[in-house]
mmCIF file of C-alpha atoms in Angstrom:
data_model
loop_
_atom_site.group_PDB
_atom_site.id
_atom_site.type_symbol
_atom_site.label_atom_id
_atom_site.label_comp_id
_atom_site.label_asym_id
_atom_site.label_seq_id
_atom_site.Cartn_x
_atom_site.Cartn_y
_atom_site.Cartn_z
ATOM 1 C CA UNK A 1 -6.114 -33.147 -3.855
ATOM 2 C CA UNK A 2 -7.806 -30.701 -6.226
ATOM 3 C CA UNK A 3 -8.465 -26.930 -6.530
ATOM 4 C CA UNK A 4 -4.682 -26.309 -6.041
ATOM 5 C CA UNK A 5 -3.927 -22.459 -5.962
ATOM 6 C CA UNK A 6 -1.484 -21.223 -8.452
ATOM 7 C CA UNK A 7 1.406 -18.886 -6.972
ATOM 8 C CA UNK A 8 1.292 -16.522 -9.869
ATOM 9 C CA UNK A 9 -2.277 -16.039 -9.625
ATOM 10 C CA UNK A 10 -1.861 -15.418 -5.952
ATOM 11 C CA UNK A 11 0.829 -12.740 -6.581
ATOM 12 C CA UNK A 12 -1.307 -11.300 -9.325
ATOM 13 C CA UNK A 13 -4.374 -11.069 -7.012
ATOM 14 C CA UNK A 14 -2.261 -9.411 -4.174
ATOM 15 C CA UNK A 15 -1.182 -6.876 -6.876
ATOM 16 C CA UNK A 16 -4.633 -6.236 -8.115
ATOM 17 C CA UNK A 17 -5.948 -5.678 -4.737
ATOM 18 C CA UNK A 18 -3.579 -2.765 -4.231
ATOM 19 C CA UNK A 19 -4.325 -1.328 -7.508
ATOM 20 C CA UNK A 20 -8.044 -1.492 -6.741
ATOM 21 C CA UNK A 21 -7.369 0.136 -3.351
ATOM 22 C CA UNK A 22 -5.455 2.915 -4.955
ATOM 23 C CA UNK A 23 -8.205 3.642 -7.491
ATOM 24 C CA UNK A 24 -10.892 3.527 -4.574
ATOM 25 C CA UNK A 25 -8.748 5.973 -2.700
ATOM 26 C CA UNK A 26 -8.456 8.317 -5.406
ATOM 27 C CA UNK A 27 -12.272 8.305 -5.901
ATOM 28 C CA UNK A 28 -12.800 8.660 -2.254
ATOM 29 C CA UNK A 29 -10.330 11.701 -1.840
ATOM 30 C CA UNK A 30 -10.067 13.671 -5.154
ATOM 31 C CA UNK A 31 -13.386 15.697 -4.769
ATOM 32 C CA UNK A 32 -12.530 16.639 -1.219
ATOM 33 C CA UNK A 33 -8.943 17.552 -2.272
ATOM 34 C CA UNK A 34 -10.460 19.957 -4.945
ATOM 35 C CA UNK A 35 -12.665 21.264 -2.000
ATOM 36 C CA UNK A 36 -9.706 22.087 0.208
ATOM 37 C CA UNK A 37 -8.303 24.532 -2.445
ATOM 38 C CA UNK A 38 -11.382 26.867 -1.784
ATOM 39 C CA UNK A 39 -11.852 28.899 1.455
ATOM 40 C CA UNK A 40 -13.497 27.049 4.309
ATOM 41 C CA UNK A 41 -16.684 28.321 5.531
ATOM 42 C CA UNK A 42 -17.821 28.156 9.246
ATOM 43 C CA UNK A 43 -14.639 26.210 9.977
ATOM 44 C CA UNK A 44 -11.005 26.453 9.815
ATOM 45 C CA UNK A 45 -9.047 24.726 7.118
ATOM 46 C CA UNK A 46 -7.719 22.351 9.878
ATOM 47 C CA UNK A 47 -11.425 21.665 11.021
ATOM 48 C CA UNK A 48 -12.544 20.957 7.591
ATOM 49 C CA UNK A 49 -9.781 18.479 6.930
ATOM 50 C CA UNK A 50 -10.429 16.597 10.212
ATOM 51 C CA UNK A 51 -14.222 16.357 9.238
ATOM 52 C CA UNK A 52 -13.553 15.129 5.889
ATOM 53 C CA UNK A 53 -11.018 12.381 7.254
ATOM 54 C CA UNK A 54 -13.764 11.387 9.973
ATOM 55 C CA UNK A 55 -16.294 10.769 7.017
ATOM 56 C CA UNK A 56 -13.945 8.423 5.525
ATOM 57 C CA UNK A 57 -13.012 6.440 8.652
ATOM 58 C CA UNK A 58 -14.969 3.403 7.334
ATOM 59 C CA UNK A 59 -13.076 3.337 3.914
ATOM 60 C CA UNK A 60 -9.715 3.617 5.887
ATOM 61 C CA UNK A 61 -10.649 0.838 8.323
ATOM 62 C CA UNK A 62 -11.884 -1.382 5.287
ATOM 63 C CA UNK A 63 -8.503 -0.217 3.580
ATOM 64 C CA UNK A 64 -6.378 -1.735 6.443
ATOM 65 C CA UNK A 65 -8.199 -5.148 6.004
ATOM 66 C CA UNK A 66 -7.676 -5.165 2.305
ATOM 67 C CA UNK A 67 -3.920 -4.198 3.043
ATOM 68 C CA UNK A 68 -3.535 -7.203 5.489
ATOM 69 C CA UNK A 69 -5.200 -9.549 2.948
ATOM 70 C CA UNK A 70 -2.887 -8.269 0.148
ATOM 71 C CA UNK A 71 0.158 -8.949 2.151
ATOM 72 C CA UNK A 72 -1.183 -12.058 3.432
ATOM 73 C CA UNK A 73 -1.781 -13.595 -0.228
ATOM 74 C CA UNK A 74 1.633 -12.145 -1.240
ATOM 75 C CA UNK A 75 3.471 -14.112 1.497
ATOM 76 C CA UNK A 76 1.491 -17.189 0.557
ATOM 77 C CA UNK A 77 2.435 -16.875 -3.022
ATOM 78 C CA UNK A 78 6.064 -16.956 -1.872
ATOM 79 C CA UNK A 79 5.502 -20.014 -0.163
ATOM 80 C CA UNK A 80 3.466 -21.637 -2.845
ATOM 81 C CA UNK A 81 6.179 -20.933 -5.407
ATOM 82 C CA UNK A 82 8.325 -23.604 -3.673
ATOM 83 C CA UNK A 83 5.332 -25.874 -2.853
ATOM 84 C CA UNK A 84 1.737 -25.208 -2.575
ATOM 85 C CA UNK A 85 1.451 -28.008 -0.073
ATOM 86 C CA UNK A 86 3.873 -26.013 2.368
ATOM 87 C CA UNK A 87 0.711 -23.808 3.129
ATOM 88 C CA UNK A 88 -0.902 -26.756 4.731
ATOM 89 C CA UNK A 89 -0.994 -26.787 8.497
ATOM 90 C CA UNK A 90 -0.749 -30.714 8.219
ATOM 91 C CA UNK A 91 1.174 -32.102 5.241
ATOM 92 C CA UNK A 92 -0.762 -35.353 5.541
ATOM 93 C CA UNK A 93 -3.908 -33.608 4.003
ATOM 94 C CA UNK A 94 -1.904 -33.552 0.589
ATOM 95 C CA UNK A 95 -2.735 -37.064 0.244
ATOM 96 C CA UNK A 96 -6.293 -36.734 0.654
ATOM 97 C CA UNK A 97 -8.733 -36.630 -2.334
ATOM 98 C CA UNK A 98 -10.457 -33.291 -1.654
ATOM 99 C CA UNK A 99 -10.301 -29.642 -2.213
ATOM 100 C CA UNK A 100 -7.174 -27.630 -0.957
ATOM 101 C CA UNK A 101 -9.657 -25.206 0.509
ATOM 102 C CA UNK A 102 -11.092 -27.641 2.812
ATOM 103 C CA UNK A 103 -7.907 -27.873 4.570
ATOM 104 C CA UNK A 104 -6.397 -25.935 7.534
ATOM 105 C CA UNK A 105 -3.432 -23.706 6.532
ATOM 106 C CA UNK A 106 -0.630 -22.223 8.368
ATOM 107 C CA UNK A 107 -1.205 -19.518 10.757
ATOM 108 C CA UNK A 108 -1.144 -15.796 9.728
ATOM 109 C CA UNK A 109 0.964 -15.006 12.694
ATOM 110 C CA UNK A 110 4.015 -16.674 11.390
ATOM 111 C CA UNK A 111 3.468 -16.118 7.645
ATOM 112 C CA UNK A 112 6.227 -13.771 7.126
ATOM 113 C CA UNK A 113 8.848 -15.570 8.927
ATOM 114 C CA UNK A 114 7.804 -18.844 7.293
ATOM 115 C CA UNK A 115 7.905 -17.329 3.885
ATOM 116 C CA UNK A 116 11.524 -15.799 4.533
ATOM 117 C CA UNK A 117 12.694 -19.074 5.836
ATOM 118 C CA UNK A 118 11.266 -21.198 2.904
ATOM 119 C CA UNK A 119 12.320 -18.927 0.234
ATOM 120 C CA UNK A 120 15.467 -17.254 1.499
ATOM 121 C CA UNK A 121 14.115 -13.842 0.835
ATOM 122 C CA UNK A 122 15.057 -11.406 3.517
ATOM 123 C CA UNK A 123 12.061 -8.807 3.872
ATOM 124 C CA UNK A 124 12.809 -5.120 4.621
ATOM 125 C CA UNK A 125 12.093 -4.590 8.236
ATOM 126 C CA UNK A 126 9.408 -2.039 7.364
ATOM 127 C CA UNK A 127 7.436 -4.653 5.776
ATOM 128 C CA UNK A 128 7.723 -7.022 8.730
ATOM 129 C CA UNK A 129 6.599 -4.259 10.967
ATOM 130 C CA UNK A 130 3.889 -3.396 8.641
ATOM 131 C CA UNK A 131 2.682 -7.075 8.458
ATOM 132 C CA UNK A 132 2.463 -7.468 12.113
ATOM 133 C CA UNK A 133 0.612 -4.161 12.692
ATOM 134 C CA UNK A 134 -1.896 -4.866 9.995
ATOM 135 C CA UNK A 135 -2.648 -8.308 11.324
ATOM 136 C CA UNK A 136 -3.463 -6.654 14.673
ATOM 137 C CA UNK A 137 -5.539 -4.291 13.200
ATOM 138 C CA UNK A 138 -7.351 -6.694 10.922
ATOM 139 C CA UNK A 139 -8.001 -8.786 14.096
ATOM 140 C CA UNK A 140 -9.683 -5.860 15.739
ATOM 141 C CA UNK A 141 -11.946 -5.292 12.892
ATOM 142 C CA UNK A 142 -13.034 -8.969 12.952
ATOM 143 C CA UNK A 143 -13.481 -9.078 16.729
ATOM 144 C CA UNK A 144 -14.651 -5.566 17.493
ATOM 145 C CA UNK A 145 -16.344 -4.481 14.071
ATOM 146 C CA UNK A 146 -13.519 -1.766 13.671
ATOM 147 C CA UNK A 147 -10.116 -0.823 14.376
ATOM 148 C CA UNK A 148 -9.890 1.369 17.366
ATOM 149 C CA UNK A 149 -6.443 2.776 16.676
ATOM 150 C CA UNK A 150 -6.165 6.381 16.836
ATOM 151 C CA UNK A 151 -3.413 6.200 14.409
ATOM 152 C CA UNK A 152 -5.627 4.735 11.500
ATOM 153 C CA UNK A 153 -4.885 7.513 9.284
ATOM 154 C CA UNK A 154 -1.194 7.319 9.513
ATOM 155 C CA UNK A 155 -1.501 3.467 9.596
ATOM 156 C CA UNK A 156 -3.190 3.386 6.454
ATOM 157 C CA UNK A 157 -0.999 5.313 4.286
ATOM 158 C CA UNK A 158 2.199 3.926 5.753
ATOM 159 C CA UNK A 159 1.008 0.366 5.248
ATOM 160 C CA UNK A 160 -0.002 1.283 1.587
ATOM 161 C CA UNK A 161 3.236 2.814 0.662
ATOM 162 C CA UNK A 162 5.191 -0.137 2.206
ATOM 163 C CA UNK A 163 3.064 -2.674 0.403
ATOM 164 C CA UNK A 164 3.106 -0.897 -2.838
ATOM 165 C CA UNK A 165 6.854 -0.969 -2.935
ATOM 166 C CA UNK A 166 7.163 -4.463 -1.885
ATOM 167 C CA UNK A 167 4.313 -6.242 -3.616
ATOM 168 C CA UNK A 168 3.626 -4.322 -6.738
ATOM 169 C CA UNK A 169 7.271 -3.322 -7.169
ATOM 170 C CA UNK A 170 6.247 -0.514 -9.596
ATOM 171 C CA UNK A 171 6.095 3.022 -8.957
ATOM 172 C CA UNK A 172 3.098 5.406 -8.512
ATOM 173 C CA UNK A 173 3.430 6.622 -11.786
ATOM 174 C CA UNK A 174 3.133 3.136 -13.237
ATOM 175 C CA UNK A 175 0.153 2.139 -10.968
ATOM 176 C CA UNK A 176 -1.674 5.507 -12.021
ATOM 177 C CA UNK A 177 -1.791 4.433 -15.479
ATOM 178 C CA UNK A 178 -4.666 2.019 -14.269
ATOM 179 C CA UNK A 179 -6.820 5.043 -13.033
ATOM 180 C CA UNK A 180 -8.024 6.167 -16.375
ATOM 181 C CA UNK A 181 -9.122 4.963 -19.793
ATOM 182 C CA UNK A 182 -6.503 4.675 -22.466
ATOM 183 C CA UNK A 183 -8.955 5.169 -25.407
ATOM 184 C CA UNK A 184 -7.597 7.336 -28.150
ATOM 185 C CA UNK A 185 -4.432 8.074 -26.198
ATOM 186 C CA UNK A 186 -1.010 7.637 -27.610
ATOM 187 C CA UNK A 187 2.010 6.713 -25.390
ATOM 188 C CA UNK A 188 2.809 10.304 -24.619
ATOM 189 C CA UNK A 189 -0.639 10.907 -23.690
ATOM 190 C CA UNK A 190 -0.772 8.109 -21.366
ATOM 191 C CA UNK A 191 2.448 8.919 -19.767
ATOM 192 C CA UNK A 192 1.332 12.674 -19.244
ATOM 193 C CA UNK A 193 -1.978 11.663 -17.786
ATOM 194 C CA UNK A 194 -0.397 9.228 -15.257
ATOM 195 C CA UNK A 195 1.916 11.966 -14.166
ATOM 196 C CA UNK A 196 -1.053 14.164 -13.597
ATOM 197 C CA UNK A 197 -2.730 11.520 -11.422
ATOM 198 C CA UNK A 198 0.420 10.566 -9.555
ATOM 199 C CA UNK A 199 0.860 14.298 -8.780
ATOM 200 C CA UNK A 200 -2.574 14.618 -7.460
ATOM 201 C CA UNK A 201 -2.420 11.542 -5.390
ATOM 202 C CA UNK A 202 0.751 12.805 -3.739
ATOM 203 C CA UNK A 203 -0.982 16.110 -3.026
ATOM 204 C CA UNK A 204 -3.653 14.237 -1.463
ATOM 205 C CA UNK A 205 -1.065 12.592 0.754
ATOM 206 C CA UNK A 206 0.204 15.802 1.679
ATOM 207 C CA UNK A 207 -3.277 17.358 2.376
ATOM 208 C CA UNK A 208 -4.940 14.700 4.462
ATOM 209 C CA UNK A 209 -2.149 12.613 5.962
ATOM 210 C CA UNK A 210 1.189 13.305 8.030
ATOM 211 C CA UNK A 211 3.148 12.304 5.081
ATOM 212 C CA UNK A 212 6.440 13.847 6.364
ATOM 213 C CA UNK A 213 6.259 11.745 9.494
ATOM 214 C CA UNK A 214 5.272 8.770 7.903
ATOM 215 C CA UNK A 215 8.406 8.842 5.716
ATOM 216 C CA UNK A 216 10.586 9.460 8.493
ATOM 217 C CA UNK A 217 9.056 6.353 10.212
ATOM 218 C CA UNK A 218 9.011 3.907 7.367
ATOM 219 C CA UNK A 219 12.411 4.741 6.086
ATOM 220 C CA UNK A 220 13.884 5.091 9.606
ATOM 221 C CA UNK A 221 15.171 8.627 8.846
ATOM 222 C CA UNK A 222 16.846 10.942 11.409
ATOM 223 C CA UNK A 223 14.691 13.790 10.289
ATOM 224 C CA UNK A 224 11.566 14.573 8.408
ATOM 225 C CA UNK A 225 11.998 15.794 4.760
ATOM 226 C CA UNK A 226 13.250 19.550 4.791
ATOM 227 C CA UNK A 227 11.505 20.399 1.427
ATOM 228 C CA UNK A 228 9.734 19.019 -1.375
ATOM 229 C CA UNK A 229 10.878 19.639 -5.053
ATOM 230 C CA UNK A 230 10.285 18.655 -8.483
ATOM 231 C CA UNK A 231 12.170 15.236 -9.334
ATOM 232 C CA UNK A 232 14.689 15.502 -12.321
ATOM 233 C CA UNK A 233 14.634 11.648 -12.651
ATOM 234 C CA UNK A 234 10.937 11.475 -13.777
ATOM 235 C CA UNK A 235 10.699 15.278 -14.922
ATOM 236 C CA UNK A 236 7.700 15.658 -12.620
ATOM 237 C CA UNK A 237 5.646 18.847 -13.015
ATOM 238 C CA UNK A 238 4.817 18.819 -9.096
ATOM 239 C CA UNK A 239 6.941 18.689 -6.014
ATOM 240 C CA UNK A 240 7.165 14.766 -5.740
ATOM 241 C CA UNK A 241 10.803 14.592 -4.378
ATOM 242 C CA UNK A 242 11.144 14.521 -0.615
ATOM 243 C CA UNK A 243 14.482 15.889 0.194
ATOM 244 C CA UNK A 244 15.729 14.857 3.672
ATOM 245 C CA UNK A 245 19.267 16.025 3.418
ATOM 246 C CA UNK A 246 22.209 16.460 0.592
ATOM 247 C CA UNK A 247 22.715 12.680 0.710
ATOM 248 C CA UNK A 248 19.111 11.552 1.199
ATOM 249 C CA UNK A 249 15.931 11.898 -1.050
ATOM 250 C CA UNK A 250 12.929 9.800 -2.345
ATOM 251 C CA UNK A 251 10.401 10.548 -5.047
ATOM 252 C CA UNK A 252 7.067 9.100 -4.457
ATOM 253 C CA UNK A 253 6.230 9.302 -8.037
ATOM 254 C CA UNK A 254 8.982 7.413 -9.823
ATOM 255 C CA UNK A 255 10.405 5.663 -7.015
ATOM 256 C CA UNK A 256 13.870 7.331 -7.294
ATOM 257 C CA UNK A 257 15.958 6.916 -4.000
ATOM 258 C CA UNK A 258 19.188 8.450 -2.950
ATOM 259 C CA UNK A 259 20.794 7.364 0.303
ATOM 260 C CA UNK A 260 17.501 5.745 1.445
ATOM 261 C CA UNK A 261 16.843 2.065 1.798
#
């Protein structure tokens, strides 16, 4: 058998997909976020945000497909690390002299359970829930041409936050370093620019998405965040730390967590 996929390249591909999606997300929303800082004309602020989100429906639905593909590739990379042939639906195909990509592979529906069983990795329940939900929305896009979910806005950000944490395993601050040119910048300049970008992205989350509700759901919290403050862990210059209670908090910029799994 030839053209065997490499598990390291597969993982890198899944991570790059999410980095690309973040960059595209920022390009789509940054100008409209700046617009929301000015008084609305002939509409309320709420109406304007709804209109701007409606104009981005295609991007959000396409994003759900990219998110599912990233999760699928990530799970396959975990299986392939043990043996790429375990991805085959029929192991007998491994003895045939043809391309791996001519063969049928295991069904996407069971991929998270198979990956967990083979690798011994226990995925967070929020990742499993996200994978199942994304697969359903991906199937809708394939068969209907679009997702008909009324919660597409919430689904998109919820899935992105979950997959960023599970697949990229780096903070938004680190991911934000890929959003701008480093030419002529010293390390201090790179870090400062990354903080500015991550601050802006979190503000975009707060402006266009039900962020408090999303955090409550994905982290299985008893209540929504009570307030947002600056994070002393990453010395954020904006309110990036969601305070749920005295014992629970999470920073969306640096990934700091207290009492949150």
